[in-house]
PDB file of C-alpha atoms in Angstrom:
ATOM      1  CA  GLN A 217     -22.849  10.702 -21.774  1.00  0.00           C
ATOM      2  CA  VAL A 218     -20.709   9.498 -18.881  1.00  0.00           C
ATOM      3  CA  GLN A 219     -20.343   5.772 -18.360  1.00  0.00           C
ATOM      4  CA  LEU A 220     -17.213   4.933 -16.460  1.00  0.00           C
ATOM      5  CA  VAL A 221     -15.656   1.509 -16.806  1.00  0.00           C
ATOM      6  CA  GLU A 222     -12.954   0.271 -14.460  1.00  0.00           C
ATOM      7  CA  SER A 223     -10.470  -2.454 -15.306  1.00  0.00           C
ATOM      8  CA  GLY A 224      -7.284  -3.950 -13.934  1.00  0.00           C
ATOM      9  CA  GLY A 225      -8.496  -5.560 -10.753  1.00  0.00           C
ATOM     10  CA  GLY A 226      -7.609  -9.082  -9.764  1.00  0.00           C
ATOM     11  CA  LEU A 227      -6.060 -11.409  -7.241  1.00  0.00           C
ATOM     12  CA  VAL A 228      -2.495 -10.676  -6.168  1.00  0.00           C
ATOM     13  CA  GLN A 229      -0.192 -11.653  -3.351  1.00  0.00           C
ATOM     14  CA  PRO A 230       0.922  -9.231  -0.637  1.00  0.00           C
ATOM     15  CA  GLY A 231       3.689  -6.955  -1.878  1.00  0.00           C
ATOM     16  CA  GLU A 232       2.651  -7.148  -5.501  1.00  0.00           C
ATOM     17  CA  SER A 233       1.303  -4.350  -7.680  1.00  0.00           C
ATOM     18  CA  LEU A 234      -1.778  -3.610  -9.743  1.00  0.00           C
ATOM     19  CA  ARG A 235      -2.728  -0.768 -12.039  1.00  0.00           C
ATOM     20  CA  LEU A 236      -6.386   0.150 -12.231  1.00  0.00           C
ATOM     21  CA  SER A 237      -7.797   2.054 -15.164  1.00  0.00           C
ATOM     22  CA  CYS A 238     -10.978   4.063 -15.514  1.00  0.00           C
ATOM     23  CA  ALA A 239     -12.255   5.052 -18.896  1.00  0.00           C
ATOM     24  CA  ASN A 240     -15.179   6.824 -20.468  1.00  0.00           C
ATOM     25  CA  SER A 241     -16.071   6.351 -24.102  1.00  0.00           C
ATOM     26  CA  GLY A 242     -15.436  10.009 -24.825  1.00  0.00           C
ATOM     27  CA  ALA A 243     -13.840  13.088 -23.337  1.00  0.00           C
ATOM     28  CA  ILE A 244     -15.669  14.400 -20.285  1.00  0.00           C
ATOM     29  CA  PRO A 245     -16.171  18.165 -20.268  1.00  0.00           C
ATOM     30  CA  SER A 246     -16.117  20.451 -17.230  1.00  0.00           C
ATOM     31  CA  ILE A 247     -14.287  18.034 -14.945  1.00  0.00           C
ATOM     32  CA  VAL A 248     -13.728  19.245 -11.389  1.00  0.00           C
ATOM     33  CA  SER A 249     -11.954  16.140 -10.116  1.00  0.00           C
ATOM     34  CA  MET A 250     -11.288  12.474 -10.832  1.00  0.00           C
ATOM     35  CA  GLY A 251     -10.857   9.902  -8.156  1.00  0.00           C
ATOM     36  CA  TRP A 252     -10.736   6.395  -6.790  1.00  0.00           C
ATOM     37  CA  TYR A 253     -12.697   5.029  -3.854  1.00  0.00           C
ATOM     38  CA  ARG A 254     -12.988   1.590  -2.370  1.00  0.00           C
ATOM     39  CA  GLN A 255     -15.419  -0.443  -0.327  1.00  0.00           C
ATOM     40  CA  ALA A 256     -14.449  -3.470   1.677  1.00  0.00           C
ATOM     41  CA  PRO A 257     -17.053  -6.008   2.865  1.00  0.00           C
ATOM     42  CA  GLY A 258     -19.011  -4.640   5.787  1.00  0.00           C
ATOM     43  CA  LYS A 259     -17.451  -1.209   5.512  1.00  0.00           C
ATOM     44  CA  GLU A 260     -18.434   2.114   4.033  1.00  0.00           C
ATOM     45  CA  ARG A 261     -17.025   3.374   0.789  1.00  0.00           C
ATOM     46  CA  GLU A 262     -13.886   5.408   1.410  1.00  0.00           C
ATOM     47  CA  LEU A 263     -11.672   7.745  -0.542  1.00  0.00           C
ATOM     48  CA  VAL A 264      -8.424   6.364  -1.867  1.00  0.00           C
ATOM     49  CA  ALA A 265      -7.122   9.183  -4.064  1.00  0.00           C
ATOM     50  CA  THR A 266      -8.351  12.174  -6.027  1.00  0.00           C
ATOM     51  CA  PHE A 267      -6.870  14.364  -8.733  1.00  0.00           C
ATOM     52  CA  SER A 268      -8.296  17.836  -9.283  1.00  0.00           C
ATOM     53  CA  VAL A 269      -8.077  19.651 -12.585  1.00  0.00           C
ATOM     54  CA  SER A 270      -5.735  22.120 -10.908  1.00  0.00           C
ATOM     55  CA  GLY A 271      -3.285  19.251 -10.541  1.00  0.00           C
ATOM     56  CA  THR A 272      -3.723  18.701  -6.819  1.00  0.00           C
ATOM     57  CA  ARG A 273      -3.536  15.087  -5.710  1.00  0.00           C
ATOM     58  CA  ASN A 274      -5.089  13.942  -2.463  1.00  0.00           C
ATOM     59  CA  TYR A 275      -4.480  10.541  -0.882  1.00  0.00           C
ATOM     60  CA  ALA A 276      -5.906   8.638   2.021  1.00  0.00           C
ATOM     61  CA  ASP A 277      -3.320   8.000   4.709  1.00  0.00           C
ATOM     62  CA  SER A 278      -3.469   4.291   3.900  1.00  0.00           C
ATOM     63  CA  ALA A 279      -2.526   5.030   0.278  1.00  0.00           C
ATOM     64  CA  LYS A 280       0.261   7.550   0.761  1.00  0.00           C
ATOM     65  CA  GLY A 281       3.618   6.325  -0.444  1.00  0.00           C
ATOM     66  CA  ARG A 282       2.160   3.226  -2.111  1.00  0.00           C
ATOM     67  CA  PHE A 283      -0.529   4.398  -4.528  1.00  0.00           C
ATOM     68  CA  THR A 284      -0.307   6.955  -7.324  1.00  0.00           C
ATOM     69  CA  ILE A 285      -3.223   8.506  -9.167  1.00  0.00           C
ATOM     70  CA  SER A 286      -2.648   9.808 -12.655  1.00  0.00           C
ATOM     71  CA  ARG A 287      -4.641  10.832 -15.679  1.00  0.00           C
ATOM     72  CA  GLY A 288      -4.393  10.610 -19.404  1.00  0.00           C
ATOM     73  CA  ASN A 289      -4.234  13.731 -21.538  1.00  0.00           C
ATOM     74  CA  ASP A 290      -7.616  13.062 -23.042  1.00  0.00           C
ATOM     75  CA  ASN A 291     -10.009  13.860 -20.161  1.00  0.00           C
ATOM     76  CA  LYS A 292     -11.464  10.387 -20.400  1.00  0.00           C
ATOM     77  CA  THR A 293      -9.009   8.073 -18.659  1.00  0.00           C
ATOM     78  CA  TRP A 294      -7.327   7.940 -15.302  1.00  0.00           C
ATOM     79  CA  TYR A 295      -5.358   5.388 -13.370  1.00  0.00           C
ATOM     80  CA  LEU A 296      -4.438   4.136  -9.942  1.00  0.00           C
ATOM     81  CA  GLN A 297      -1.036   2.500  -9.617  1.00  0.00           C
ATOM     82  CA  MET A 298      -0.999   0.402  -6.471  1.00  0.00           C
ATOM     83  CA  ASN A 299       2.303  -0.925  -5.154  1.00  0.00           C
ATOM     84  CA  SER A 300       3.196  -2.934  -2.073  1.00  0.00           C
ATOM     85  CA  LEU A 301      -0.354  -4.185  -1.775  1.00  0.00           C
ATOM     86  CA  LYS A 302      -1.556  -5.452   1.588  1.00  0.00           C
ATOM     87  CA  PRO A 303      -4.434  -7.780   2.513  1.00  0.00           C
ATOM     88  CA  GLU A 304      -6.243  -4.777   3.987  1.00  0.00           C
ATOM     89  CA  ASP A 305      -6.339  -3.238   0.506  1.00  0.00           C
ATOM     90  CA  THR A 306      -8.835  -5.921  -0.498  1.00  0.00           C
ATOM     91  CA  ALA A 307     -11.994  -4.170  -1.669  1.00  0.00           C
ATOM     92  CA  VAL A 308     -14.092  -3.217  -4.638  1.00  0.00           C
ATOM     93  CA  TYR A 309     -12.490  -0.164  -6.197  1.00  0.00           C
ATOM     94  CA  TYR A 310     -14.667   2.458  -7.847  1.00  0.00           C
ATOM     95  CA  CYS A 311     -13.677   5.339 -10.042  1.00  0.00           C
ATOM     96  CA  ASN A 312     -15.479   8.626  -9.746  1.00  0.00           C
ATOM     97  CA  VAL A 313     -15.642  11.857 -11.675  1.00  0.00           C
ATOM     98  CA  ILE A 314     -17.133  15.126 -10.521  1.00  0.00           C
ATOM     99  CA  THR A 315     -18.151  17.614 -13.158  1.00  0.00           C
ATOM    100  CA  SER A 316     -19.704  21.033 -12.961  1.00  0.00           C
ATOM    101  CA  TRP A 317     -23.122  19.416 -13.422  1.00  0.00           C
ATOM    102  CA  GLY A 318     -22.859  16.232 -11.377  1.00  0.00           C
ATOM    103  CA  GLY A 319     -20.909  13.198 -10.232  1.00  0.00           C
ATOM    104  CA  TYR A 320     -20.596   9.736 -11.736  1.00  0.00           C
ATOM    105  CA  TRP A 321     -19.410   6.324 -10.579  1.00  0.00           C
ATOM    106  CA  GLY A 322     -18.107   3.266 -12.335  1.00  0.00           C
ATOM    107  CA  GLN A 323     -19.406  -0.204 -11.580  1.00  0.00           C
ATOM    108  CA  GLY A 324     -16.351  -1.226  -9.585  1.00  0.00           C
ATOM    109  CA  THR A 325     -13.513  -3.697  -9.951  1.00  0.00           C
ATOM    110  CA  GLN A 326     -12.530  -6.254  -7.342  1.00  0.00           C
ATOM    111  CA  VAL A 327      -9.035  -6.196  -5.875  1.00  0.00           C
ATOM    112  CA  THR A 328      -8.091  -9.117  -3.669  1.00  0.00           C
ATOM    113  CA  VAL A 329      -4.752  -9.295  -1.896  1.00  0.00           C
ATOM    114  CA  SER A 330      -4.114 -12.701  -0.419  1.00  0.00           C
ATOM    115  CA  SER A 331      -1.372 -15.251  -0.071  1.00  0.00           C
TER     116      SER A 331
END
């Protein structure tokens, strides 16, 4: 059973940091990749960062140098550390996992960057 739950979103000022977490109730077998995506109002959902089981990290250009994706050692949690946040980072952030049998999404967590 895969039911992803995000947490850690909120309202912050420009330049501040947030750490998002994604968790499943149990270890997820046969993971291909874990990731974070976001969707701003009126825009399509876009990739923020992914982490493959081979250890390869992939970042959107907008996230490079500011965001870091990481994972726990338990195959059920992963994180997105976001530093130097900008107003344009405002969006609903979704975690995603791709397994050998399918993909799953969390319900999303709102991140708002505003002064």
